[in-house]
Coordinates of C-alpha atoms and ligand atoms in Angstrom, one line a residue:
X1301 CA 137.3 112.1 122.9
X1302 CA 135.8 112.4 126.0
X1303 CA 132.5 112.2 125.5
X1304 CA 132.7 109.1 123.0
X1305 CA 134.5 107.3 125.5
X1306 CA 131.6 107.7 128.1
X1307 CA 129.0 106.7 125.6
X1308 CA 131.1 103.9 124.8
X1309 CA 131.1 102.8 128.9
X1310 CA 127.2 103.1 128.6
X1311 CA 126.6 100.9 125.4
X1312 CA 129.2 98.5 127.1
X1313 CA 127.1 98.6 130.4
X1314 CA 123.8 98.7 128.3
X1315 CA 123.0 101.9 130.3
X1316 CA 123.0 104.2 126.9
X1317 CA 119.5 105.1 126.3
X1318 CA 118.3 104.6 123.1
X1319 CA 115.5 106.2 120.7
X1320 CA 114.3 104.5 117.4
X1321 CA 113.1 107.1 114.9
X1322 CA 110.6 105.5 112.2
X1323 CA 109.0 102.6 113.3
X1324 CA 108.2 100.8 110.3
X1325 CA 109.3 97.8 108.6
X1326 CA 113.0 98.6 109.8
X1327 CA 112.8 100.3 112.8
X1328 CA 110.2 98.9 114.8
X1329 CA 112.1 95.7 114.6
X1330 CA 115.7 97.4 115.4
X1331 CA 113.9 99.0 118.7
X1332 CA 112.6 95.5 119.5
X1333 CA 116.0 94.0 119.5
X1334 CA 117.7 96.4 121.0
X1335 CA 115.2 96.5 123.8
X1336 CA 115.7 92.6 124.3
X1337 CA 119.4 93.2 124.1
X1338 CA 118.8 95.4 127.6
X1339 CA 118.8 98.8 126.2
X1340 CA 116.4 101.4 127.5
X1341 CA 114.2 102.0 124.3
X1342 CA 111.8 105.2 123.4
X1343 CA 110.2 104.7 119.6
X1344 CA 109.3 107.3 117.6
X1345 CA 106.6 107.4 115.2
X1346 CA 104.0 110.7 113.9
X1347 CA 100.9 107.7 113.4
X1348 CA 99.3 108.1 117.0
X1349 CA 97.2 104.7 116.5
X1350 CA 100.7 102.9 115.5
X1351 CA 102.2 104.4 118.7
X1352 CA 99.6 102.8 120.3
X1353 CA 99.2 99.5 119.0
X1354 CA 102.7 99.2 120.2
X1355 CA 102.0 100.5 123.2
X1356 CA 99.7 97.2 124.0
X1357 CA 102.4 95.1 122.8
X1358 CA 100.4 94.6 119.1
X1359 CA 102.9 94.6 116.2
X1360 CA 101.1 97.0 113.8
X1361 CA 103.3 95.4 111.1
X1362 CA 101.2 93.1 108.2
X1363 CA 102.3 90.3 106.8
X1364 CA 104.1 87.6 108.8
X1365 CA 107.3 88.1 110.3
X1366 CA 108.3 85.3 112.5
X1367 CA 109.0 86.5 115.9
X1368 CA 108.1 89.4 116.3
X1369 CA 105.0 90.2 117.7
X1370 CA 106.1 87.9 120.4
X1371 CA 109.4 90.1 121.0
X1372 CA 107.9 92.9 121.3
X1373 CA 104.9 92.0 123.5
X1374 CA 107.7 90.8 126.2
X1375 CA 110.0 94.1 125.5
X1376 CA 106.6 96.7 126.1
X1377 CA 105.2 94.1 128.9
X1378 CA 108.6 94.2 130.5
X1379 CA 108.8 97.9 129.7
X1380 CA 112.4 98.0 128.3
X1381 CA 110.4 99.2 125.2
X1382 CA 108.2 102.5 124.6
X1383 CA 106.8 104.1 122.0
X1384 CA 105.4 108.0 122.0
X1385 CA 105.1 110.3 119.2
X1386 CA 106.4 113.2 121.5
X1387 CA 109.8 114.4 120.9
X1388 CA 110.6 115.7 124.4
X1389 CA 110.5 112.4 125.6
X1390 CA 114.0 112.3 123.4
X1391 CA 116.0 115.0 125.8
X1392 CA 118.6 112.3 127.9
X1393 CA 118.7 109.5 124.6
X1394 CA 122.0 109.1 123.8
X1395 CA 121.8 107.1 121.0
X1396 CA 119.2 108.0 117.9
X1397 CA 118.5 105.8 115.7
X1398 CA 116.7 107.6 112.0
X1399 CA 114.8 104.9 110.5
X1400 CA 112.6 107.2 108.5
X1401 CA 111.0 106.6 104.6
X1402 CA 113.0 107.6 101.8
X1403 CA 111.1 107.4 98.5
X1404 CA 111.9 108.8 95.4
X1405 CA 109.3 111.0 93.0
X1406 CA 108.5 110.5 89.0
X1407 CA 111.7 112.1 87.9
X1408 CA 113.9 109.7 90.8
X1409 CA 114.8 112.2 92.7
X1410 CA 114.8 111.7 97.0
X1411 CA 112.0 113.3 98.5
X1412 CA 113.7 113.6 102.0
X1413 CA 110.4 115.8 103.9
X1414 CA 110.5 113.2 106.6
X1415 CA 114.1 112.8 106.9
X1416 CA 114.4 116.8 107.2
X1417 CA 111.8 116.6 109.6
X1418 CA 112.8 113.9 111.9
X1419 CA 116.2 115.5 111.9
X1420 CA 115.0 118.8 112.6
X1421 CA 112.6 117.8 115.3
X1422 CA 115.5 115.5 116.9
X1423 CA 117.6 118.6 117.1
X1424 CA 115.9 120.2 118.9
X1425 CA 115.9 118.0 122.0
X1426 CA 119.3 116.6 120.8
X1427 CA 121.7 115.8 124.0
X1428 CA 125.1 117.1 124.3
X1429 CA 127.9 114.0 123.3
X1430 CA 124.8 112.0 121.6
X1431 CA 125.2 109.7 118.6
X1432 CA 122.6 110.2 115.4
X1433 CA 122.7 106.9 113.3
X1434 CA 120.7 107.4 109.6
X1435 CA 119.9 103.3 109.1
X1436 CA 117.5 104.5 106.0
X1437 CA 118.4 104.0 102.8
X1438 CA 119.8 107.2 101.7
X1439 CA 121.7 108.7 98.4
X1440 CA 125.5 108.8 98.8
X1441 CA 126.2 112.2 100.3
X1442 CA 122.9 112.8 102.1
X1443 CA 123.9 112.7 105.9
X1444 CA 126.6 115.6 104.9
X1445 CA 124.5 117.7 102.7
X1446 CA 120.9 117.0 104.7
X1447 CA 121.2 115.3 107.7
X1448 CA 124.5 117.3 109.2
X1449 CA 122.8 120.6 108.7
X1450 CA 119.4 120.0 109.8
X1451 CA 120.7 118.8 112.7
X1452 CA 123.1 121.7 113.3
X1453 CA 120.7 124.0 112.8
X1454 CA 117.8 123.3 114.6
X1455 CA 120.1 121.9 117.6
X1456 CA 122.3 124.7 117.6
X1457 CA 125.6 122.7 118.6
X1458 CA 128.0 121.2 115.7
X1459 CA 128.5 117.9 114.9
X1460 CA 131.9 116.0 115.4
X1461 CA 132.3 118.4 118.3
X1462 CA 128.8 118.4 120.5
X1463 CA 127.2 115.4 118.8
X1464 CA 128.3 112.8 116.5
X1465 CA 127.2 111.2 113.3
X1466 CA 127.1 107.9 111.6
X1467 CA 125.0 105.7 109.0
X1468 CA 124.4 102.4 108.9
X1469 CA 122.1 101.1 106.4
X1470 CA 119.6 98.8 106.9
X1471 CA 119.6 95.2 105.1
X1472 CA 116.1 94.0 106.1
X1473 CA 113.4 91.8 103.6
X1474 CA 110.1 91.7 104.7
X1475 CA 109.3 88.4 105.7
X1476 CA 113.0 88.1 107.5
X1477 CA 112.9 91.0 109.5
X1478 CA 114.1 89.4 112.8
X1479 CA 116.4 87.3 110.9
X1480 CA 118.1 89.4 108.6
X1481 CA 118.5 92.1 111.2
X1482 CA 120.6 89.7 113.2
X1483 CA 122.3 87.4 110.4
X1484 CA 123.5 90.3 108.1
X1485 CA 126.6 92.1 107.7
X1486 CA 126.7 95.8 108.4
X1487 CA 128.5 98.9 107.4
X1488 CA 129.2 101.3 110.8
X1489 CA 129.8 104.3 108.7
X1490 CA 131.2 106.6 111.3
X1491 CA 131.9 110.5 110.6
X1492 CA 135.8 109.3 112.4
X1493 CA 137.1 106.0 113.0
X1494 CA 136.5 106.2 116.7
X1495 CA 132.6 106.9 115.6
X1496 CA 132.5 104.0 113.7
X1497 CA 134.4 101.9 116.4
X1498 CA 131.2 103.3 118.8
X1499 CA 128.7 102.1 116.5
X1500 CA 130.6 98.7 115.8
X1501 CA 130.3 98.1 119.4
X1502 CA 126.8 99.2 119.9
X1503 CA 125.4 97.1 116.9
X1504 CA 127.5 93.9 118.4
X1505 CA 124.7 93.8 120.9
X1506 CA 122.2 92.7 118.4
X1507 CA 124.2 91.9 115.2
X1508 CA 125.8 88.5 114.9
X1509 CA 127.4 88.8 111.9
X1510 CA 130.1 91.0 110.3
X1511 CA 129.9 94.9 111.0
X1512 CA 132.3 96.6 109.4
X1513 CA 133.6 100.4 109.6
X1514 CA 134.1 102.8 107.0
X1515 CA 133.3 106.2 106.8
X1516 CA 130.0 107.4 105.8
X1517 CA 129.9 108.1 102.0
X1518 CA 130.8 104.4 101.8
X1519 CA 128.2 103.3 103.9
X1520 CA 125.5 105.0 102.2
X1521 CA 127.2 104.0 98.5
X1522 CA 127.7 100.1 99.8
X1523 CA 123.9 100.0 101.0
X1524 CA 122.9 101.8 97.2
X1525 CA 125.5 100.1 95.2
X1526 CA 124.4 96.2 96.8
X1527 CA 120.3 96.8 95.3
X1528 CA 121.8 98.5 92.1
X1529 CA 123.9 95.8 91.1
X1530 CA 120.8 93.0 91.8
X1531 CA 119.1 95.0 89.3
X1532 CA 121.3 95.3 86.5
X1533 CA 121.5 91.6 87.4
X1534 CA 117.5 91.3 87.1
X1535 CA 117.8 93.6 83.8
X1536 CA 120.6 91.4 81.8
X1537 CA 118.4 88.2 82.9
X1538 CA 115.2 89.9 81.5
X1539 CA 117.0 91.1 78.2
X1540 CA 118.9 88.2 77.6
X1541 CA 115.5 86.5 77.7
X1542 CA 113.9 88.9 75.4
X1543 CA 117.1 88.0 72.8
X1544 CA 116.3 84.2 73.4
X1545 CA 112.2 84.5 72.9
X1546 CA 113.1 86.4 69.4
X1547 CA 116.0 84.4 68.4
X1548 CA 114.2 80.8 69.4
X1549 CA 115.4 79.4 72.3
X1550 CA 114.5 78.9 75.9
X1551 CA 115.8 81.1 78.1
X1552 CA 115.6 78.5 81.4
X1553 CA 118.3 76.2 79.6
X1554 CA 120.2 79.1 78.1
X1555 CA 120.7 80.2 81.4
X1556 CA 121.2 76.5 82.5
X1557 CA 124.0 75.7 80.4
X1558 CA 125.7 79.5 81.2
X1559 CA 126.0 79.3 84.9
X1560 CA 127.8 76.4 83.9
X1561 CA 130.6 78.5 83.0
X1562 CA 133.0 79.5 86.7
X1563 CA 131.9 83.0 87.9
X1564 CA 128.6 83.2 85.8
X1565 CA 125.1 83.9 88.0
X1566 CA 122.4 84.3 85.4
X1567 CA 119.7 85.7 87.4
X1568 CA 116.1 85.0 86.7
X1569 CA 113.9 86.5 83.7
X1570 CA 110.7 87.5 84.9
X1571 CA 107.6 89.7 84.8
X1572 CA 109.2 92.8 86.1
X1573 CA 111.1 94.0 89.2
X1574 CA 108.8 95.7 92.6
X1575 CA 109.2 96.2 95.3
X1576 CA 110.2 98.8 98.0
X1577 CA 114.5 98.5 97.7
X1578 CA 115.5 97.7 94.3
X1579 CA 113.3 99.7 92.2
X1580 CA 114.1 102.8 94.3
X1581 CA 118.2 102.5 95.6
X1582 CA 119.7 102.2 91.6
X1583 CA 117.9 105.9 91.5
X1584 CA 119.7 107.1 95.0
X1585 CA 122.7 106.1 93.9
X1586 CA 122.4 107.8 90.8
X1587 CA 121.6 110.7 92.2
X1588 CA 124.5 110.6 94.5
X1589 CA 126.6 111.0 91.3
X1590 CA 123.9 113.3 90.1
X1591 CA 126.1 116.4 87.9
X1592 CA 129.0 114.6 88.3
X1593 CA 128.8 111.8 85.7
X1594 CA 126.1 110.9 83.2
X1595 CA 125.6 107.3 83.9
X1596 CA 124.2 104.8 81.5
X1597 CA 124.2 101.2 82.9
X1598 CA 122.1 101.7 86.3
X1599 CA 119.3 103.6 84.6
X1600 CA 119.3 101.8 81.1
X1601 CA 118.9 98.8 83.5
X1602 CA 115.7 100.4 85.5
X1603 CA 114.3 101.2 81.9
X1604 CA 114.5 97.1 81.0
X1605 CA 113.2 95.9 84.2
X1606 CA 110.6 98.3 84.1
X1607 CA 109.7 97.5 81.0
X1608 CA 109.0 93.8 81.5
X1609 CA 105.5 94.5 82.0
X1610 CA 104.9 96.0 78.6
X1611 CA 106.5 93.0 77.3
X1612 CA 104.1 90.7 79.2
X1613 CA 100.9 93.0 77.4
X1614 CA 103.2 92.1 73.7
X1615 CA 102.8 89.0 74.6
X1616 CA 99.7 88.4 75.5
X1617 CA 98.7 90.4 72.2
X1618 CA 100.4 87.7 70.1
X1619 CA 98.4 84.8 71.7
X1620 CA 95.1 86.9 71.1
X1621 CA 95.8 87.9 67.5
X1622 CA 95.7 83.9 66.8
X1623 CA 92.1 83.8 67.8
X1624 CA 91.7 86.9 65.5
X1625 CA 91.3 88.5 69.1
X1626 CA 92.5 91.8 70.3
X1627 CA 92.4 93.6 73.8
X1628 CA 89.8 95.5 73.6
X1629 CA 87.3 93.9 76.2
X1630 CA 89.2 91.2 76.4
X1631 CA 89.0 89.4 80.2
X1632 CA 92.1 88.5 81.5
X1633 CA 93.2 87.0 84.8
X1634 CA 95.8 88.4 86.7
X1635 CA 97.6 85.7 88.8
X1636 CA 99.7 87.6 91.6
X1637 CA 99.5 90.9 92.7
X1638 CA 102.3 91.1 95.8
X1639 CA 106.5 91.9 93.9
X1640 CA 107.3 88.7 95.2
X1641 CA 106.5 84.8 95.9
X1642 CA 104.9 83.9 98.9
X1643 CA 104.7 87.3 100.2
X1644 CA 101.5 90.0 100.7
X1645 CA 104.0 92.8 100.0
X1646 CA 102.4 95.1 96.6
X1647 CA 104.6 98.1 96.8
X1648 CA 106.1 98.9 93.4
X1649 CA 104.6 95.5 92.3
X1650 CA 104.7 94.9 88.4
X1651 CA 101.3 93.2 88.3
X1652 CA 99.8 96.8 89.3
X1653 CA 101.9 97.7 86.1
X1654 CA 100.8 95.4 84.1
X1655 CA 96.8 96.4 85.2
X1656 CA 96.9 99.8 84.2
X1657 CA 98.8 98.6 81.1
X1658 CA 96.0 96.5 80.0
X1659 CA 93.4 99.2 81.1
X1660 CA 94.4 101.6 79.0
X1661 CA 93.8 99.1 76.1
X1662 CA 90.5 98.9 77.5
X1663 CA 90.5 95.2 78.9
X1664 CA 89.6 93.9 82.0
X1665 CA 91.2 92.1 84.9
X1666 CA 90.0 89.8 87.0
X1667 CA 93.1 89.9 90.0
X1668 CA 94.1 86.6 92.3
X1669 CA 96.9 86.5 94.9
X1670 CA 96.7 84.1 97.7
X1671 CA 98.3 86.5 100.1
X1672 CA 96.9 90.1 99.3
X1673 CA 93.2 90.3 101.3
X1674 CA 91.7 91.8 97.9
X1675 CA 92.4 89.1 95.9
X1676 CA 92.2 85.6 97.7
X1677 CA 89.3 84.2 95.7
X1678 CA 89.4 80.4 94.4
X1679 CA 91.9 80.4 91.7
X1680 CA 89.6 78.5 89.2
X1681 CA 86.9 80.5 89.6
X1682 CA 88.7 83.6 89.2
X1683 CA 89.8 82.3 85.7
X1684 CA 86.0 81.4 84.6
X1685 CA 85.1 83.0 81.4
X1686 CA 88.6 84.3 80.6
X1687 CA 90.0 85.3 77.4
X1688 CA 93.6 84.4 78.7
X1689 CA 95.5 83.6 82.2
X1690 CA 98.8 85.3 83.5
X1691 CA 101.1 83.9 86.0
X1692 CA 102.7 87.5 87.0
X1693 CA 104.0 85.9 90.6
X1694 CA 105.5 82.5 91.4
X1695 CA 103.2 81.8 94.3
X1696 CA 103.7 77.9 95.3
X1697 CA 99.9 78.2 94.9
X1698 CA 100.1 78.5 91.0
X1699 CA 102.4 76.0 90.4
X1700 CA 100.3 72.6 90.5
X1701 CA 97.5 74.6 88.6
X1702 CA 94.7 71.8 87.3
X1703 CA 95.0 72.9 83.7
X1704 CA 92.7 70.2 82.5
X1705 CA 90.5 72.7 84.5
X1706 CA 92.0 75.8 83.3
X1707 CA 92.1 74.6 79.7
X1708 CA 88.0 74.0 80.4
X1709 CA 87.7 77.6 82.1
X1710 CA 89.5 79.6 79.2
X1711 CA 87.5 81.3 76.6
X1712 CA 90.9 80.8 74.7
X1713 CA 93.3 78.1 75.6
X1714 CA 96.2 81.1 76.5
X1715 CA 98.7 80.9 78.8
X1716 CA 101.3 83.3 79.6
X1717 CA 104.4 82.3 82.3
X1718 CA 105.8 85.5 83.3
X1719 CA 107.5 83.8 86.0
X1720 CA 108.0 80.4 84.1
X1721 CA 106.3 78.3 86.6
X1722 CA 104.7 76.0 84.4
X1723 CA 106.6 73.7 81.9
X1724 CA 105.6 74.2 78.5
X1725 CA 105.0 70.2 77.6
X1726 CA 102.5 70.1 80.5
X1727 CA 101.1 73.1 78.8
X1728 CA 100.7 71.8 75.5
X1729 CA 99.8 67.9 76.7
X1730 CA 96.3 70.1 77.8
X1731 CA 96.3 71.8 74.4
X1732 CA 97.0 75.5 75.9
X1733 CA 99.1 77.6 74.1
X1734 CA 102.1 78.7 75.9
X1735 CA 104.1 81.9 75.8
X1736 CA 106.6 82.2 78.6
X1737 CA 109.2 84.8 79.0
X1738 CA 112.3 83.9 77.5
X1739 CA 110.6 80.8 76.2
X1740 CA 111.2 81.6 71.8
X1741 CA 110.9 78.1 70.7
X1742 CA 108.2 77.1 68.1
X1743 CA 106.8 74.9 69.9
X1744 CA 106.9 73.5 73.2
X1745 CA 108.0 70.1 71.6
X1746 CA 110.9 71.2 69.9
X1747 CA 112.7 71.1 72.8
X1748 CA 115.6 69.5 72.2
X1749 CA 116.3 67.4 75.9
Ligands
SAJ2948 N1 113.4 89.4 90.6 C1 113.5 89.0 89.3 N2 114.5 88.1 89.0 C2 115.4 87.7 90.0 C3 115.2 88.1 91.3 C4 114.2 89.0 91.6 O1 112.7 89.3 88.4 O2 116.3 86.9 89.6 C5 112.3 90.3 91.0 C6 111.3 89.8 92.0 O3 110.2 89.1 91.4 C7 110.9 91.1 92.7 C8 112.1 92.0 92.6 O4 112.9 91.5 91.6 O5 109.8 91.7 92.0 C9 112.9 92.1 93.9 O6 113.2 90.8 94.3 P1 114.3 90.5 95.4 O7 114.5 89.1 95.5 O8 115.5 91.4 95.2 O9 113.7 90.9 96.8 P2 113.6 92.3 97.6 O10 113.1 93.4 96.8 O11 113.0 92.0 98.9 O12 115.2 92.6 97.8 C10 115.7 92.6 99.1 C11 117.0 93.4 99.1 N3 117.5 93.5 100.4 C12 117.7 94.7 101.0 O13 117.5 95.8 100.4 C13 118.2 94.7 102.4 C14 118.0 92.8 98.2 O14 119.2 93.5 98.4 C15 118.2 91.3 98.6 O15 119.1 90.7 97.6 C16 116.9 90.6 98.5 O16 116.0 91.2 99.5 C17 117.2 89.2 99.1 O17 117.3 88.3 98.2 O18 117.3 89.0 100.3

C-alpha cells in the first residue's frame, strides 16, 4: 500500500511526526522517548497546568521514576518535544499515539468517555494515510466496536483505506516507567500484517526487546489476559493461605516446600491486591467475552483477592476477642497505605479497603506509610495508645520494627502480618500475639524447623 510504504520511509528517516494522546503515567513517558529517539513530538493532554508543567520541562508525574524528568527537560529544551491541549495542532501527525484512561465502574464494566473522546476529537484533524495506535489497556474487541467508528465518523474517511489502525498495549509499572518501556516485550497488533510490520518498525526505535505482531483482538486479549492470570495467581496464593491458617499450618513453608515441585510458582498470600492494572484488566477481559460465555475463574478470583481485606478485619477480631475486646472504638494502626512496597502509588489500594472496613465497625485508624505525604509520621508514635498494629504493606521501613517498643506502645500486645514481614518467633520472644495471613499454627513455637 502506497501510503504505508511512505509512512514507513518517514519512521525509517525519523521524519514521521508523531502525537502522544494522554500524557499520564504511560504516555508522557512514551512521548519522552520517542522524542529522544529523534521523532518530532506534539503531547496531548485536556489538564492545561499539566500541559504546562511540561512545557517548562517539569515532569508533572509523582512518585520517583528514574530518568525521567531529566529526559524530558532535554527533549522540551531541545524542542523535539511539545505539549498543547489544542487538537489542531494534530493536522500533519502521522503517527497518534491513544494513551488515554480506561477505568471500569461498580458493575466492571469500561467506562470509555475519554477514549470516545480522544478518538472523536483526533478524527477530526486526522491526516490522510495516518496511523492511530490504542497503547491503553482496552477490553478485547474495543478498537473494532469503539475506536474504528469514532474515528470513522467524526473523520469522515474509513479505516484500512484513508487511515490505519493498530494497538499496542502498554506494559509500564510505576516506578519503572523508563525501564519497562524500553526492556519489555510488545504486541504490534496491526488491523493487516503490513500494519503491524509499520508499527514493529516504529516501536524498534525505542523498544529493545521483543515486539511481536499479531492482529489486534490478540493484542488487546495478550495485554488483558497477562494481569488476569497474575491475579488468579494472587487469588490461589491468598486462598490456599486461608486453607492453611484454618487447617494449622504456615502458609510461607507450605508454599516453600511446593515451589519445590518443577513448574510450581506459588505466589504470595497477602493483604489484598490494588492497584491501577490488575484489579481492573481481569474485568476487561471479561467483558470482552461479555454474552458470549459465563466465566467463573477470572471473577471468582477478583471476589478472593478482594476479599482479603475482610479477612484481615476477621482477624484482627479474633486477637481482640482474647482481651474480651471488640471493635467498637477500638484504635488501630494502619501500617501502609500505597498497593505496593516501596511505592507512594494508593490507587485501588487494599489498606483504603481495609479503613472503611473497620469504620463501619466504628473503630478508628491511626494511618502510616513512609511514602504517601499524609501519612509519614514516626512509626512508633503513630502506634501510641493502640489497641492493635497492622502491617497491610511490606515497606522495608516495617521490617526491623523495635517491638520491644511496640510491645510497650500497644494497649494490647496484637500483631497482625498481612504481608508476613515479621517472623512469628521474634513476635512471641517480645510476648505479642501474632496472627499472620496464612500463618494457622497454635503457636508460633510449634513450628516444626
Ligand atoms: N500482590 C500480592 N501477592 C503477590 C504479588 C502481588 O498480594 O504475589 C499484590 C501487591 O501487594 C499489589 C497487587 O498485588 O497490591 C499488584 O501487585 P503487582 O506486583 O502485580 O504490581 P502492579 O500492580 O504494578 O502490576 C504491574 C503489572 N504490569 C503491567 O500491567 C504492565 C503486572 O502485569 C506486572 O506483573 C507487575 O507490574 C510487575 O511485577 O512488574
Amino acid at each position: 500500500m502506497k501510503q504505508l510504504q511512505s509512512l514507513n520511509k518517514k519512521i525509517k528517516s525519523k521524519k514521521a511526526k508523531v502525537a502522544v494522546i494522554g500524557l499520564g503515567y504511560v504516555g508522557l513517558p512514551v512521548a519522552c522517548m520517542l522524542a529522544d529517539a529523534g521523532f518530532k513530538v506534539i503531547g496531548v493532554d485536556l489538564k492545561q497546568d499539566r500541559v504546562d508543567l511540561i512545557n517548562q520541562g517539569i515532569s508533572p508525574i509523582e512518585g520517583k521514576e528514574p530518568g525521567l524528568s531529566d529526559l524530558l527537560h532535554s527533549v522540551v529544551e531541545n524542542g523535539a518535544l511539545r505539549a498543547t491541549t489544542q487538537y489542531d495542532e494534530l493536522k500533519e501527525i502521522d503517527i497518534a499515539l491513544i494513551d488515554v484512561e480506561t477505568p471500569i465502574d461498580d458493575n466492571h464494566i469500561p467506562q470509555y468517555v475519554a477514549l470516545r473522546s480522544a478518538c472523536n476529537s483526533l478524527g477530526n484533524v486526522l491526516k490522510t494515510g495516518a496511523l492511530v495506535v490504542i497503547e491503553s489497556t482496552v477490553a478485547p474487541g474495543t478498537v473494532e466496536t469503539v475506536v474504528r467508528p469514532t474515528l470513522e465518523e467524526s473523520s469522515g474517511k474509513v479505516a484500512g483505506v484513508d487511515f490505519f489502525l493498530g494497538a499496542c498495549p502498554e506494559r509500564v509499572m510505576p516506578g519503572k516507567l523508563l525501564m519497562n518501556l524500553e526492556s519489555m516485550s510488545r504486541v504490534c497488533g496491526g488491523e493487516s500484517q503490513d500494519v503491524a510490520e509499520t508499527m514493529k518498525e516504529f516501536y524498534a526505535s525505542i523498544v529493545q526487546s521483543d515486539l511481536d505482531t499479531a492482529d489486534i483482538i490478540t493484542a488487546e486479549i495478550t495485554k488483558t489476559a497477562e494481569n488476569a492470570y497474575r491475579d488468579v495467581n494472587i487469588a490461589f496464593a491468598n486462598e490456599l493461605a486461608i486453607i492453611c491458617q484454618s487447617i494449622g499450618a504456615d502458609f510461607l513453608r507450605v508454599r516453600d516446600l511446593v515451589n519445590k515441585s518443577p513448574g510450581r510458582h506459588v505466589l504470595f498470600a497477602g493483604a489484598g491486591v490494588g492497584g491501577h492494572c490488575i484489579p481492573k484488566d481481569p474485568w476487561l477481559l471479561a467483558y470482552g467475552a461479555q454474552g458470549k460465555l459465563d466465566l467463573k475463574l477470572i471473577p471468582a478470583a477478583r471476589s478472593v483477592n478482594d476479599s482479603m481485606p475482610k479477612h484481615i478485619v476477621k482477624l484482627l477480631n479474633k486477637a481482640l476477642k482474647h482481651y474480651g475486646e471488640g471493635l467498637k472504638n477500638a484504635k488501630i494502626a494502619i501500617l501502609g497505605y500505597a498497593y505496593l512496597a516501596e511505592s507512594d502509588d494508593s490507587r485501588n489500594s487494599p489498606s483504603k479497603k481495609l479503613i472503611e472496613l473497620l469504620g463501619d465497625e466504628n473503630a478508628v485508624c491511626v494511618v502510616q506509610d513512609p511514602y504517601v505525604e499524609k501519612y509519614q509520621q514516626d512509626i512508633l508514635d503513630c502506634i501510641n495508645g493502640c489497641d492493635a498494629i497492622i502491617f497491610m504493606v511490606a515497606h522495608e521501613a516495617y521490617k526491623d520494627i523495635d517491638l520491644g517498643e511496640v510491645k510497650k506502645r500497644l494497649r494490647f500486645p496484637i500483631i497482625i502480618d498481612g504481608r508476613r514481614i515479621i517472623d512469628p518467633d521474634r513476635a512471641n520472644q517480645f510476648g505479642l500475639d501474632y496472627y499472620g495471613i496464612g500463618f494457622g499454627l497454635s503457636k508460633p513455637g510449634s513450628l516444626i524447623r
